[in-house]
PDB file of C-alpha atoms in Angstrom:
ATOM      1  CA  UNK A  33      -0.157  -9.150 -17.460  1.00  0.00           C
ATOM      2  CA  UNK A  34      -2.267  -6.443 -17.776  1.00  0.00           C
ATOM      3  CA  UNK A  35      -2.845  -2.699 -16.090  1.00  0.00           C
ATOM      4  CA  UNK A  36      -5.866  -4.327 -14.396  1.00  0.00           C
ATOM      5  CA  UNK A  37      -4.155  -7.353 -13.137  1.00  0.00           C
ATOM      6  CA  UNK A  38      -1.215  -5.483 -11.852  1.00  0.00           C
ATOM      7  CA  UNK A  39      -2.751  -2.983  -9.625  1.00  0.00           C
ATOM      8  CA  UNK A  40      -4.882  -6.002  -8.164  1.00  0.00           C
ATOM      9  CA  UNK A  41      -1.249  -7.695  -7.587  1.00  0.00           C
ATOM     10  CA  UNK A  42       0.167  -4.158  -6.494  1.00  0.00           C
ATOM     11  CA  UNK A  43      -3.110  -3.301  -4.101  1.00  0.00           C
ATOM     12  CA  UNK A  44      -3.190  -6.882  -2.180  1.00  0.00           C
ATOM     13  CA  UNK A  45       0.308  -7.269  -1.883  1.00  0.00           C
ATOM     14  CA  UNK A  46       0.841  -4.216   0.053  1.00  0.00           C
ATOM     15  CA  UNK A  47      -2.445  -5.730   2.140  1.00  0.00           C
ATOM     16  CA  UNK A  48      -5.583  -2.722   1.013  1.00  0.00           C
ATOM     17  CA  UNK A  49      -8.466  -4.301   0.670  1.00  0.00           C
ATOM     18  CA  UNK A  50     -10.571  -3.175  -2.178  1.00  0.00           C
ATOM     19  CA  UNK A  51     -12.745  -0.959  -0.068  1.00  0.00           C
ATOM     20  CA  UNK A  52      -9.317   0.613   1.902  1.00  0.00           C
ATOM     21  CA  UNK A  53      -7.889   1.530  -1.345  1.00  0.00           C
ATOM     22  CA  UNK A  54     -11.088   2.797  -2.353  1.00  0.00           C
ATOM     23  CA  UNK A  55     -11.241   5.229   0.492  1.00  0.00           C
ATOM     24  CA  UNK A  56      -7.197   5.756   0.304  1.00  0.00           C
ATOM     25  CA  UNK A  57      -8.259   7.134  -3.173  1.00  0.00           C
ATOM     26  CA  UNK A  58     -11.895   8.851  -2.465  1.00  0.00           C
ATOM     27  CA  UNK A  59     -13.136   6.977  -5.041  1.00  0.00           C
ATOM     28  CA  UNK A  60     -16.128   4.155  -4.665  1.00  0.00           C
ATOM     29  CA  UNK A  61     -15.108   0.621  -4.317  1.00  0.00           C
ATOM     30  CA  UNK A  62     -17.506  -0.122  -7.680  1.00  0.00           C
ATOM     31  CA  UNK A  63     -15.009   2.966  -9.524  1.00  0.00           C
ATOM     32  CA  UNK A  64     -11.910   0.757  -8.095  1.00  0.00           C
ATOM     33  CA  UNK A  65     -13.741  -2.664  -9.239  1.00  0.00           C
ATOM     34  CA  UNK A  66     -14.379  -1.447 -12.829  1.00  0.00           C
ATOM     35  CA  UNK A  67     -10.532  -0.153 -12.734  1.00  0.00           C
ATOM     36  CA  UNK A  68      -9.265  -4.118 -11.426  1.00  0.00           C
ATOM     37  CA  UNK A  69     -11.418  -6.239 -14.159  1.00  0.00           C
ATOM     38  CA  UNK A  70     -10.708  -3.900 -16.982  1.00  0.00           C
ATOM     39  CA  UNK A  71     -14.077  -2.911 -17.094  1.00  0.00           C
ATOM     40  CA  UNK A  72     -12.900   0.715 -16.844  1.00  0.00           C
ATOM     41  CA  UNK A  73      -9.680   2.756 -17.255  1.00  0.00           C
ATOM     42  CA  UNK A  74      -8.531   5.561 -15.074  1.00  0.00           C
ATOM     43  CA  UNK A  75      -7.459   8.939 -16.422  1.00  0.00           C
ATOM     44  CA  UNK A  76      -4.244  10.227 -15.976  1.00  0.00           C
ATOM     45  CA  UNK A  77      -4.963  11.764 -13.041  1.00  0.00           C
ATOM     46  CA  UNK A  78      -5.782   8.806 -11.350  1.00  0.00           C
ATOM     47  CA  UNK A  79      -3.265   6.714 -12.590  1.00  0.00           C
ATOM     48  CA  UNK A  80      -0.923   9.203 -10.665  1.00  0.00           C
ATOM     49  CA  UNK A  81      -2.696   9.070  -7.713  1.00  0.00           C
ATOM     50  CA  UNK A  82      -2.522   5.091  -7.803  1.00  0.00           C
ATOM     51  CA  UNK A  83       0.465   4.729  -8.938  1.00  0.00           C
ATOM     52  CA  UNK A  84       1.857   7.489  -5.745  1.00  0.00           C
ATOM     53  CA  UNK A  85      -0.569   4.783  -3.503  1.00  0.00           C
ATOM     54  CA  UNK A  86       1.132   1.988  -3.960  1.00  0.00           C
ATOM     55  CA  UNK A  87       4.496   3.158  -4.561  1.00  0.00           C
ATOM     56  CA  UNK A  88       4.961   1.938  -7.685  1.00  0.00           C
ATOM     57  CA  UNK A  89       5.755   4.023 -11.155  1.00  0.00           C
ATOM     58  CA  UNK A  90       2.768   4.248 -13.759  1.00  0.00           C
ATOM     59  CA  UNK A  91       5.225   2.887 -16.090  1.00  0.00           C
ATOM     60  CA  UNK A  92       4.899  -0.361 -13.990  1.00  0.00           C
ATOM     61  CA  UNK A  93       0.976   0.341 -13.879  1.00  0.00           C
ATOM     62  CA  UNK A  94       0.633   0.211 -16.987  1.00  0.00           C
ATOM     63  CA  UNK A  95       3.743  -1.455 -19.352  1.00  0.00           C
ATOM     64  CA  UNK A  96       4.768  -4.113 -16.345  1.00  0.00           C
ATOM     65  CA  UNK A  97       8.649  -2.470 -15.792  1.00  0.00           C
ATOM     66  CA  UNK A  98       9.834  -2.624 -12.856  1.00  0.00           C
ATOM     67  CA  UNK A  99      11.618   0.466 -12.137  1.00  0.00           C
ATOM     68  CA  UNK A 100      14.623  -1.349 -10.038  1.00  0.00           C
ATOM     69  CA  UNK A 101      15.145   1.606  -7.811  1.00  0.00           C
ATOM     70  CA  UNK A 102      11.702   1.196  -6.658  1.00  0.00           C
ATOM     71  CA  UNK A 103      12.158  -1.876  -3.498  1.00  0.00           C
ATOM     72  CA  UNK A 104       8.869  -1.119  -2.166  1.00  0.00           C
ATOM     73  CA  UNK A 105       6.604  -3.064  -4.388  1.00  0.00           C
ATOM     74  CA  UNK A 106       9.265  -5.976  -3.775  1.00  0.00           C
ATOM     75  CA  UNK A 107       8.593  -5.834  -0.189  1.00  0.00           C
ATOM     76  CA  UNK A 108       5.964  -5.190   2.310  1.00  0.00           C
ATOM     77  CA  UNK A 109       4.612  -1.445   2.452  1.00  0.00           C
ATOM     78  CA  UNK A 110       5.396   0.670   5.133  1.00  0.00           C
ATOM     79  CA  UNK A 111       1.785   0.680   6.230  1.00  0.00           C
ATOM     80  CA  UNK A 112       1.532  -3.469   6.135  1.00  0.00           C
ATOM     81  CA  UNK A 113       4.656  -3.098   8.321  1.00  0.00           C
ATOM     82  CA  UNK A 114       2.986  -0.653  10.598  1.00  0.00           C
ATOM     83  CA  UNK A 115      -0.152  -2.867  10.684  1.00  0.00           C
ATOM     84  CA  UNK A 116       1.782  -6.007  11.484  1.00  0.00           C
ATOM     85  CA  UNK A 117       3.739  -4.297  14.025  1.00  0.00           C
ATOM     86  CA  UNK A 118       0.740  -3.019  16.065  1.00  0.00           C
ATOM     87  CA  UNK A 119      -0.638  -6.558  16.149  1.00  0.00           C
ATOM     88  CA  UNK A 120       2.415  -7.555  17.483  1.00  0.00           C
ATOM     89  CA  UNK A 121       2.489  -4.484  20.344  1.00  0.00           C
ATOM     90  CA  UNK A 122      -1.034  -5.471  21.530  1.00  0.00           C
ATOM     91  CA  UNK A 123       0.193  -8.664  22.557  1.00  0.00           C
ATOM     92  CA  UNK A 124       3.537  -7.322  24.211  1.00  0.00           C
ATOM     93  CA  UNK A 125       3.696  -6.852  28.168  1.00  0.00           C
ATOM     94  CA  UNK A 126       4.712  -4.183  29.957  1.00  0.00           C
ATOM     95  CA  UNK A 127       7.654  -4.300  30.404  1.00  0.00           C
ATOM     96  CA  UNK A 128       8.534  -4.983  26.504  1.00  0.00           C
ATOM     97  CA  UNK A 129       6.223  -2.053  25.991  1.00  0.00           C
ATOM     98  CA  UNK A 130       8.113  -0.216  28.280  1.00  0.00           C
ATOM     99  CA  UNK A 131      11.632  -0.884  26.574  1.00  0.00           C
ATOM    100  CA  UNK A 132      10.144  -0.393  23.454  1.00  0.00           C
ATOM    101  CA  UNK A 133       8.969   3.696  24.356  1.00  0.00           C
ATOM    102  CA  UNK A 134      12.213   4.073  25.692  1.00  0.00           C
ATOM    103  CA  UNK A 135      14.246   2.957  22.456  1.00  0.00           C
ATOM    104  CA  UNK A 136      11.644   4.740  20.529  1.00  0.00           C
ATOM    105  CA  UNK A 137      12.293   7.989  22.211  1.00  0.00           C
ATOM    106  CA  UNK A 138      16.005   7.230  22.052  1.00  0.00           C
ATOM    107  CA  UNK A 139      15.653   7.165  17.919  1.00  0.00           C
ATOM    108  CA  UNK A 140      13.494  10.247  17.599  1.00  0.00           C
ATOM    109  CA  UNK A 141      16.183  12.232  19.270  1.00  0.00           C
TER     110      UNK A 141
END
């Protein structure tokens, strides 16, 4: 598998569209295209920037190694979490809500 192919794999497993990661990276979604079909590579810079996105090491990036410390890319991303936990809220009633703020502020303190 190649750089291109992974960060495709990395950026739609964690659930960014193209145009999300685009923004996530201030880049335009034609700049992130180029980067997924091997049309273009990014400089280091970048890489680091992507690679600190998606929580995954550039060595993974760009060689494929999974850096087995490194769970995140194995599971869900915190945001995908956060995303599909909102979803779930919205259809919660009020009194779930309710229970919910109140363990919530129980775990902050």
């Amino acid at each position: 598998m190649s750089f291109h192919s992974r960060l495709k794999k990395c950026r739609e497993s964690q659930g960014f569209s193209q145009i999300e990661f685009a923004q996530k990276l201030d880049v335009s979604n034609t700049v992130l295209s180029r980067y997924e079909s091997g049309d273009r590579e990014p400089n280091i810079d970048m890489l680091i920037r992507i690679s600190d996105s998606l929580n995954v090491s550039v060595d993974y990036l760009l060689f494929g190694n999974a850096n087995k410390n490194n769970s995140l890319f194995q599971s869900e991303s915190f945001e995908v979490k956060l995303k599909n936990f909102q979803k779930e809220l919205i259809h919660s009633d009020e009194e779930s809500l309710d229970k919910i703020i109140t363990i919530w502020n129980v775990i902050k303190k």
